[in-house]
Coordinates of N, CA and C in Angstrom, one line a residue:
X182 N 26.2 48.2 -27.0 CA 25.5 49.5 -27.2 C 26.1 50.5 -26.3
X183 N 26.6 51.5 -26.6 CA 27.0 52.7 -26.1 C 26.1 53.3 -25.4
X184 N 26.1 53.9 -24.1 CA 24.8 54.4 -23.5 C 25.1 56.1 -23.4
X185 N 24.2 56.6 -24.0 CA 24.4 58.3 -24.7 C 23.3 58.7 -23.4
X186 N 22.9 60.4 -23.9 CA 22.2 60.6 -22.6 C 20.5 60.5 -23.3
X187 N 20.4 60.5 -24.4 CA 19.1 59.7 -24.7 C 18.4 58.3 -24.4
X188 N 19.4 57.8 -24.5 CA 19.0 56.1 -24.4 C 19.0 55.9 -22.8
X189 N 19.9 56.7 -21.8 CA 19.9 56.6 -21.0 C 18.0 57.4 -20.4
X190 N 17.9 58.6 -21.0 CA 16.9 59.1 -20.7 C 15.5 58.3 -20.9
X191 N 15.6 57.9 -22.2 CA 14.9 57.0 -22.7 C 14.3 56.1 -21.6
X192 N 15.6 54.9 -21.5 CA 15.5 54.1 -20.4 C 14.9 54.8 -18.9
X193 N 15.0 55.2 -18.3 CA 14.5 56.0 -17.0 C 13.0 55.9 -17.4
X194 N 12.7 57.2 -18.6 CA 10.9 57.6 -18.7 C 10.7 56.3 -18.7
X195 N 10.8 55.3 -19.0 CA 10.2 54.0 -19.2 C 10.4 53.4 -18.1
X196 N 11.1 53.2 -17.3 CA 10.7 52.7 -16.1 C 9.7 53.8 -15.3
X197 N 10.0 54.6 -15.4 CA 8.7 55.3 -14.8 C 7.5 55.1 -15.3
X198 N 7.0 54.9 -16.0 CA 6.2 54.8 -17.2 C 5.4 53.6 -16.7
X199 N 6.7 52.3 -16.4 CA 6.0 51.3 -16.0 C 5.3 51.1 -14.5
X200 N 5.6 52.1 -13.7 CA 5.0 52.2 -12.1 C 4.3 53.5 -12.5
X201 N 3.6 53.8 -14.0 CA 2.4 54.6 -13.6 C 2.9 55.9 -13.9
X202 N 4.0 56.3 -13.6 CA 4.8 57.7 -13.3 C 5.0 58.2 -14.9
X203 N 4.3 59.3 -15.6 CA 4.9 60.2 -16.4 C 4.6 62.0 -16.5
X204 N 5.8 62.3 -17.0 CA 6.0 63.6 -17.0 C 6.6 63.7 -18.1
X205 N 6.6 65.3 -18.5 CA 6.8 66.1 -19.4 C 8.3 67.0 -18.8
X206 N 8.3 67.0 -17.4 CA 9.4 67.7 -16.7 C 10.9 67.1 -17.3
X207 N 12.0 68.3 -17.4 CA 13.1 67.5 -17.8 C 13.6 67.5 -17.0
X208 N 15.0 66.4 -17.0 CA 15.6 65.7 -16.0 C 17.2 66.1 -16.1
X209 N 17.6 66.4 -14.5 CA 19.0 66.4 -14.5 C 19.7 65.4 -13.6
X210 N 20.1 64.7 -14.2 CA 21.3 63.6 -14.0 C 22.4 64.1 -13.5
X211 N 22.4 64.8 -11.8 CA 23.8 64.8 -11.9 C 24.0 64.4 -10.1
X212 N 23.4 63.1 -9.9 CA 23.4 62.6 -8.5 C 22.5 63.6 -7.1
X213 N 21.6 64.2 -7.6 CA 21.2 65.0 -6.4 C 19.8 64.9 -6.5
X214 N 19.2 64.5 -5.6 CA 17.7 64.6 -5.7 C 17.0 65.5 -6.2
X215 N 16.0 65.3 -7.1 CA 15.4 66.5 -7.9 C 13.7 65.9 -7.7
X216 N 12.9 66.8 -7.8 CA 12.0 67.0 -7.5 C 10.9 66.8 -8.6
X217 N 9.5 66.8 -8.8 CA 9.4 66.9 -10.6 C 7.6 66.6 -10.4
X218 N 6.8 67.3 -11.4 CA 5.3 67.3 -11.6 C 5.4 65.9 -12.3
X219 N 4.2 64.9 -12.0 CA 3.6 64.5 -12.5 C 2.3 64.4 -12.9
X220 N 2.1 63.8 -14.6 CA 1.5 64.8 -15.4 C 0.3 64.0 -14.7
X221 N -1.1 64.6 -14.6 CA -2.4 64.2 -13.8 C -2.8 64.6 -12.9
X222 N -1.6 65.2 -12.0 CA -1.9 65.6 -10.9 C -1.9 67.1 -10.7
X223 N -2.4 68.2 -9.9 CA -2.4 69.0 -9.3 C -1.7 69.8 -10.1
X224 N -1.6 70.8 -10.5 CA -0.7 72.0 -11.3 C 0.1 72.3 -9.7
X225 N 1.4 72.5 -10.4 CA 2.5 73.1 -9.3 C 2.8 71.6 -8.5
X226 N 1.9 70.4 -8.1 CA 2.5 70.0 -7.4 C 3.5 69.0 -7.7
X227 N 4.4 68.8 -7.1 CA 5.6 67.8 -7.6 C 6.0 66.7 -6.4
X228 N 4.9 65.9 -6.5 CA 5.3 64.4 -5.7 C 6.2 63.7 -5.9
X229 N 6.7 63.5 -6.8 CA 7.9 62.5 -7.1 C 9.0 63.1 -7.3
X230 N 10.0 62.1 -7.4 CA 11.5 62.5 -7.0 C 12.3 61.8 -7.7
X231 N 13.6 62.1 -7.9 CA 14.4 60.6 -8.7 C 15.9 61.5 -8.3
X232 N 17.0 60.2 -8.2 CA 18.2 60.9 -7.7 C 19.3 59.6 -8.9
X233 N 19.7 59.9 -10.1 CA 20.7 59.3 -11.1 C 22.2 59.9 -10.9
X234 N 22.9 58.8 -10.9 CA 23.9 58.9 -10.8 C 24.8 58.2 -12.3
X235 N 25.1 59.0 -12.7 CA 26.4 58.9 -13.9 C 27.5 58.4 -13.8
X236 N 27.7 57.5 -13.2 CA 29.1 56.2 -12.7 C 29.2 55.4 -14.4
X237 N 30.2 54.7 -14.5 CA 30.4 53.6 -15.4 C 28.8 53.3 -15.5
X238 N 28.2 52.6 -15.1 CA 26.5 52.6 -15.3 C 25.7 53.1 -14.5
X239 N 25.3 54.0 -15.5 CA 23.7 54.8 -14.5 C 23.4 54.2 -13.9
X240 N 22.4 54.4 -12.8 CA 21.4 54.0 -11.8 C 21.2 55.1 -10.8
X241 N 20.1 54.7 -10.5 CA 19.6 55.8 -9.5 C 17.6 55.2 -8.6
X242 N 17.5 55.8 -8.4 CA 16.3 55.3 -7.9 C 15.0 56.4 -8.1
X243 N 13.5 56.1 -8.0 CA 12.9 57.3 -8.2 C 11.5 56.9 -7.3
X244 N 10.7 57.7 -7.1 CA 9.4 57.6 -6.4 C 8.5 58.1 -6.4
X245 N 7.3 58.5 -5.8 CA 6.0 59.2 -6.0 C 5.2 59.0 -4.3
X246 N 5.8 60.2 -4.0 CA 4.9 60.1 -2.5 C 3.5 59.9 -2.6
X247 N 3.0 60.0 -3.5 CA 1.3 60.7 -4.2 C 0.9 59.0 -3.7
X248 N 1.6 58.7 -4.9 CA 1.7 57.0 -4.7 C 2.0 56.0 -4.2
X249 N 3.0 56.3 -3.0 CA 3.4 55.5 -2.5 C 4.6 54.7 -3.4
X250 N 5.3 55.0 -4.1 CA 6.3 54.4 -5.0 C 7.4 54.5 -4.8
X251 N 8.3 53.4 -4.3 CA 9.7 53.8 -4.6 C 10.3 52.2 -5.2
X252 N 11.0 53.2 -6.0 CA 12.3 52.1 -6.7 C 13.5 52.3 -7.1
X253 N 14.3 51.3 -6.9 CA 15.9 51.1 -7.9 C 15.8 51.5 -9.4
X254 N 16.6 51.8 -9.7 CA 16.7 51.6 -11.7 C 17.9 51.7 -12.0
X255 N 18.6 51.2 -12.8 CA 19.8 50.9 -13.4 C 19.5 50.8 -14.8
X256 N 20.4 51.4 -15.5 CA 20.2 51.1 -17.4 C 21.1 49.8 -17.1
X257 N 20.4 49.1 -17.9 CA 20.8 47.8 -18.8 C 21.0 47.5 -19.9
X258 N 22.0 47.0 -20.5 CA 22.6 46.3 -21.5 C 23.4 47.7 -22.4
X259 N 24.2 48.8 -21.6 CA 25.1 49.1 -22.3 C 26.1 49.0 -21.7
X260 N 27.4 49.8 -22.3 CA 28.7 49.9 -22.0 C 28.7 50.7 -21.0
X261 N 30.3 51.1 -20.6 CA 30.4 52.3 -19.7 C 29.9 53.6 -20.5
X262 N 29.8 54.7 -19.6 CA 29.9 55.9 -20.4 C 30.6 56.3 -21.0
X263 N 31.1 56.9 -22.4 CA 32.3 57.2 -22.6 C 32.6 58.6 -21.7
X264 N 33.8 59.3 -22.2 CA 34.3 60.8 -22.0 C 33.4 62.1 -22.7
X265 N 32.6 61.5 -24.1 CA 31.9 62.5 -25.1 C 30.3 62.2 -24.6
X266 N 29.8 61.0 -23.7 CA 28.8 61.2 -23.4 C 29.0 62.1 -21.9
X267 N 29.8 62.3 -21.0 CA 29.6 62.6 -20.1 C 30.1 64.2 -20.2
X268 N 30.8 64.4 -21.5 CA 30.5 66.1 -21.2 C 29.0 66.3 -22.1
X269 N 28.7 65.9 -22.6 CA 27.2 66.3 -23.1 C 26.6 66.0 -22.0
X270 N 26.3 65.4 -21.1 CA 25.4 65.4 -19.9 C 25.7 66.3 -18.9
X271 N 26.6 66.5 -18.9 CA 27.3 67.6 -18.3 C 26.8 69.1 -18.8
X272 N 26.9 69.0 -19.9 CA 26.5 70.6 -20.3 C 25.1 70.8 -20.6
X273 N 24.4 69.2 -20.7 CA 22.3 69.4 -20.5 C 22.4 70.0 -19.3
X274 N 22.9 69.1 -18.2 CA 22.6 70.0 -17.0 C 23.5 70.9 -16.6
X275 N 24.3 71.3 -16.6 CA 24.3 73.0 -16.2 C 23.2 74.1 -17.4
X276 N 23.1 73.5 -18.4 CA 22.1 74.1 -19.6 C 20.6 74.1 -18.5
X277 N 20.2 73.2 -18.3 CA 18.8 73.0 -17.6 C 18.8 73.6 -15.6
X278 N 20.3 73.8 -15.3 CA 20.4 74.3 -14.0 C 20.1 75.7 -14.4
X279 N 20.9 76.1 -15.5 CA 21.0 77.8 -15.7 C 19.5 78.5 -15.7
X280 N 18.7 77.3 -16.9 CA 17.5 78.2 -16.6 C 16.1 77.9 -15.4
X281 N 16.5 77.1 -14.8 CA 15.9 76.7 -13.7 C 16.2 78.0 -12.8
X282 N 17.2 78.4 -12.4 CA 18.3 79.3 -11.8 C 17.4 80.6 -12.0
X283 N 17.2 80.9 -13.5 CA 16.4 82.2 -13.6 C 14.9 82.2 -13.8
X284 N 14.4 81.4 -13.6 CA 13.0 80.9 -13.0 C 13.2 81.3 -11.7
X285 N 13.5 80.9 -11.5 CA 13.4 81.4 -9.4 C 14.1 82.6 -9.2
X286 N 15.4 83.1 -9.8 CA 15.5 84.6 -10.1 C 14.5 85.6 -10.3
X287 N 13.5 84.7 -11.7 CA 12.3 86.0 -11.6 C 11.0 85.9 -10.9
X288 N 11.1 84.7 -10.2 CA 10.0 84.2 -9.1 C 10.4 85.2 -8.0
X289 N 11.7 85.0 -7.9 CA 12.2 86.1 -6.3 C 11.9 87.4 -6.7
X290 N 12.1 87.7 -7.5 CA 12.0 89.3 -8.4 C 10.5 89.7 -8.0
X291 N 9.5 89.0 -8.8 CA 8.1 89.3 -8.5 C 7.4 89.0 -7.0
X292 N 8.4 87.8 -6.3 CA 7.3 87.8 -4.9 C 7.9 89.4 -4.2
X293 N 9.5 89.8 -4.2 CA 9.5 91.0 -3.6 C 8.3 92.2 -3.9
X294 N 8.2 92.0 -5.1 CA 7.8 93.2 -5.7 C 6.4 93.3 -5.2
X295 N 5.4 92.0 -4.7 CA 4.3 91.9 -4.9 C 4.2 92.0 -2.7
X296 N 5.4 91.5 -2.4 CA 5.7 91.8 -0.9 C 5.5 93.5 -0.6
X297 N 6.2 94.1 -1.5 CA 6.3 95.4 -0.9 C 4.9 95.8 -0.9
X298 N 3.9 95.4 -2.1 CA 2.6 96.5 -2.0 C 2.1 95.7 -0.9
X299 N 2.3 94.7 0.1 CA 1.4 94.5 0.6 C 1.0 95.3 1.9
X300 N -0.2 94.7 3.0 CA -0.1 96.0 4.4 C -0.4 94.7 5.5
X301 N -0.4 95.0 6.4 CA -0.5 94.3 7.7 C -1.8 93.3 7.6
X302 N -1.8 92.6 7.9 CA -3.2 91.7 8.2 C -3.5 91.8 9.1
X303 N -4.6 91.3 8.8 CA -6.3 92.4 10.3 C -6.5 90.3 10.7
X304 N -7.1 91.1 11.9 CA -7.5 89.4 12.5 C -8.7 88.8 12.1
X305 N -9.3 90.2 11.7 CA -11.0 89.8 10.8 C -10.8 89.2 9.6
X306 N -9.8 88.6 8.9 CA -9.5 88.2 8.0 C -10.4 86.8 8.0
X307 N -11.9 86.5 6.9 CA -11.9 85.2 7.0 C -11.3 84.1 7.3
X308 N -10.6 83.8 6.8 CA -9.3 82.5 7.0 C -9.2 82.6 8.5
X309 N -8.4 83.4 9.3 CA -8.0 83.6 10.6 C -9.1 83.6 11.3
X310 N -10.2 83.9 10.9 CA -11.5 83.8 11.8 C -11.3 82.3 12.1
X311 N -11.4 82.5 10.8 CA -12.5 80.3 11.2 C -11.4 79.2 11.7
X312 N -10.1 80.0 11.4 CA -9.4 78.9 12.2 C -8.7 79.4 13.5
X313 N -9.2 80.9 13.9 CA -8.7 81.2 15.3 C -7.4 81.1 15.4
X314 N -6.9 82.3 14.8 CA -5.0 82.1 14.4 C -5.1 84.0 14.2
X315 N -3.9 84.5 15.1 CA -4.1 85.5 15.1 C -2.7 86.2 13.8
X316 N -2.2 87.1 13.1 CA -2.1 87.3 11.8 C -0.6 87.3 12.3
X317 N 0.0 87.4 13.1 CA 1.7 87.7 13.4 C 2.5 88.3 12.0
X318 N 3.0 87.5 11.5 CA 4.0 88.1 10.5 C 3.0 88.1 9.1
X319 N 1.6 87.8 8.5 CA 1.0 87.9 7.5 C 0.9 89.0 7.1
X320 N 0.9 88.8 5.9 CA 0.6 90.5 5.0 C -1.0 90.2 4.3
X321 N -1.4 91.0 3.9 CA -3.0 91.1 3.0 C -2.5 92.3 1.9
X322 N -2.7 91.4 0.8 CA -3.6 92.2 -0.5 C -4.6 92.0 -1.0
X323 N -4.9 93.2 -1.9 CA -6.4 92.9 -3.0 C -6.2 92.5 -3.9
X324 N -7.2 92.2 -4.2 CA -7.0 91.1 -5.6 C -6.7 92.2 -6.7
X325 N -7.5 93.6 -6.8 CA -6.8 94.1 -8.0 C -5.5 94.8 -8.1
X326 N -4.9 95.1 -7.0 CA -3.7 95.5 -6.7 C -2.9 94.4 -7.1
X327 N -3.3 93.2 -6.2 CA -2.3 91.9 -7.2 C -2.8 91.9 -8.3
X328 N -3.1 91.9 -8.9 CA -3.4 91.9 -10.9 C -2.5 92.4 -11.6
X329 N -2.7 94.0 -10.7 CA -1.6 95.3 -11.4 C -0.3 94.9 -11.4
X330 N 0.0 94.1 -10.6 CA 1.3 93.7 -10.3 C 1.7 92.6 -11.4
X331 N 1.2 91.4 -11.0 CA 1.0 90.6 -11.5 C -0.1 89.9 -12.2
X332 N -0.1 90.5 -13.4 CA -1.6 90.2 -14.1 C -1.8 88.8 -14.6
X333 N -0.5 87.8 -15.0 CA -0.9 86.5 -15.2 C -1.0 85.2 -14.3
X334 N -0.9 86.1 -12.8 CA -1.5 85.1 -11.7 C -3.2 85.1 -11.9
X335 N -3.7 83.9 -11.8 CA -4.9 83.4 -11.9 C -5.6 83.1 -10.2
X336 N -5.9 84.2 -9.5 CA -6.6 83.5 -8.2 C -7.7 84.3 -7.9
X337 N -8.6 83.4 -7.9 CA -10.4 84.3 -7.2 C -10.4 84.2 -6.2
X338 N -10.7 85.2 -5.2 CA -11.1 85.6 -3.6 C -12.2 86.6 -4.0
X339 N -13.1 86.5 -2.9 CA -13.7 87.4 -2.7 C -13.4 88.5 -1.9
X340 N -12.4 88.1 -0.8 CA -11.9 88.8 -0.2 C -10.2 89.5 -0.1
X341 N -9.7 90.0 0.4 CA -8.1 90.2 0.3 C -7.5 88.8 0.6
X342 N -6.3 88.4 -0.4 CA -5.6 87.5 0.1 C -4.6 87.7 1.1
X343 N -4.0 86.5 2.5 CA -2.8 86.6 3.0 C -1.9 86.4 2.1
X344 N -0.8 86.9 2.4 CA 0.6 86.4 2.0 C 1.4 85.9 2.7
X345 N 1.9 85.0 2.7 CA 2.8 84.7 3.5 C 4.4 84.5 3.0
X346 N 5.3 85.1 3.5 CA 6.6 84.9 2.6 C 7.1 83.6 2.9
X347 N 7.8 83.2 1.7 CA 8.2 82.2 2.0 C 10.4 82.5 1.8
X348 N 10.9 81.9 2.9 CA 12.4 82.1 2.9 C 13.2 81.2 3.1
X349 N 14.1 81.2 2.4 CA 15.0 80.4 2.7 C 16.1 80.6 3.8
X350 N 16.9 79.7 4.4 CA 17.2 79.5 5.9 C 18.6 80.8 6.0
X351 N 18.5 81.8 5.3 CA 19.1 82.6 5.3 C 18.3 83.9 5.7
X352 N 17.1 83.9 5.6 CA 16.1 84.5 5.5 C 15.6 85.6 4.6
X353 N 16.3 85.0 3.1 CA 16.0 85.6 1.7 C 14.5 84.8 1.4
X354 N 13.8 86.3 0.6 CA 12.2 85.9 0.1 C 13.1 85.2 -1.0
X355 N 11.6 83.9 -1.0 CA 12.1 83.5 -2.1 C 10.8 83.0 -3.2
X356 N 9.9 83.4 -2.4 CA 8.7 83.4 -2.8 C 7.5 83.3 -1.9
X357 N 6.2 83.2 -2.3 CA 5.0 84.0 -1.2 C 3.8 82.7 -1.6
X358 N 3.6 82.4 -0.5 CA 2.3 81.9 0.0 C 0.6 82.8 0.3
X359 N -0.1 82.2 -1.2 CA -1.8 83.0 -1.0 C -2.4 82.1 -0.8
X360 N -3.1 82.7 0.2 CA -4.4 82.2 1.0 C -5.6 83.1 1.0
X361 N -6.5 82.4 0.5 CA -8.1 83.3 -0.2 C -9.0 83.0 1.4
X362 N -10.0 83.9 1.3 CA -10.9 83.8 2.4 C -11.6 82.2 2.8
X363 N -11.8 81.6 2.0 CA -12.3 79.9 1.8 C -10.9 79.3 2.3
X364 N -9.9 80.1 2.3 CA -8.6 78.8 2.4 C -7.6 78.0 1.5
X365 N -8.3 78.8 0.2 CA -7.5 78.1 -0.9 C -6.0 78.4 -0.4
X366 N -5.1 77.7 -0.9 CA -3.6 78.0 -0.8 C -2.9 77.9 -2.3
X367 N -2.4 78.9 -3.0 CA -1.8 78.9 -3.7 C 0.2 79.3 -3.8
X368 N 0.5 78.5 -4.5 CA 2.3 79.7 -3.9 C 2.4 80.0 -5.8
X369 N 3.1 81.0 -5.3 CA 3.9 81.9 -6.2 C 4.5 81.0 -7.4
X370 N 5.2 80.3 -6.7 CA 6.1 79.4 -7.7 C 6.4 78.3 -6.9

């Protein structure tokens, strides 16, 4: 049997499958650790991990911090890859990098946008009260000013939310951390 990027995929969901682990998330096969929701848990959160490598035979290993899971996985009982399976895997993933890529393009787009309306945080801020943390670099908005902004964010506060940006080690926004008076924590993306 020839191992294509179906049967290879195939094979993977199902070992996941068998340690409990499924998702709806798609997968890029191209040796780098990738990150990924699994389905039952938490919206947004992504405990598990899986890192495949496309050699003469797949394998790669995958886990679930949630759960404590880690393992090996290797496809079994095919051939090598050919040359026509590995530019098709090749082109799913740059296909599934590109729009990943503009996902977080318009995640960066909107946390700037929703950064600029914000204003300084006060120390009276519930949250900072009750944990005695004074506001340094946080920002505060309203909930209906964030609406305006962003009307298909879903978060109830009674009070202004923090923001906190979140950056990468370059120190580009790359998205924002909300925190409601109770402490909920939501991110952006």
């Amino acid at each position: 049997m020839t191992a294509n990027l179906q049967v290879i995929e195939d094979d993977f969901r199902k070992a996941l499958a068998e340690h409990g682990i499924f998702t709806k998330d798609e997968f890029i096969f191209d040796g780098s650790i990738h990150r990924f929701h699994v389905d039952g848990d938490r919206r947004g959160d992504k405990n598990a991990w899986y890192v495949v490598y496309l050699d003469d035979r797949p394998a790669g290993s995958f886990g679930c911090h949630k759960r404590g899971i880690t393992q090996k996985w290797r496809l079994r009982g095919s051939e090598p890859l050919g040359p026509a399976d590995r530019e098709a895997i090749a082109k799913r993933n740059a296909k599934s990098q590109a729009k990943r890529e503009a996902v977080h393009a318009a995640a960066r787009e909107l946390a700037k946008k929703i950064y600029d309306a914000t204003r300084p945080a006060e120390p009276e801020h519930p949250y900072l009260k009750r944990k005695s943390i004074l506001p340094y670099k946080m920002r505060l908005i309203g909930r209906e000013k964030l609406q305006k902004i962003a009307p298909h964010l879903k978060i109830y506060s009674k009070s202004d939310l923090l923001v906190i940006p979140v950056r990468n080690t370059k120190g580009e926004l790359q998205s924002l951390q909300f925190i409601t008076g109770r402490g909920d924590k939501i991110f952006l993306a």
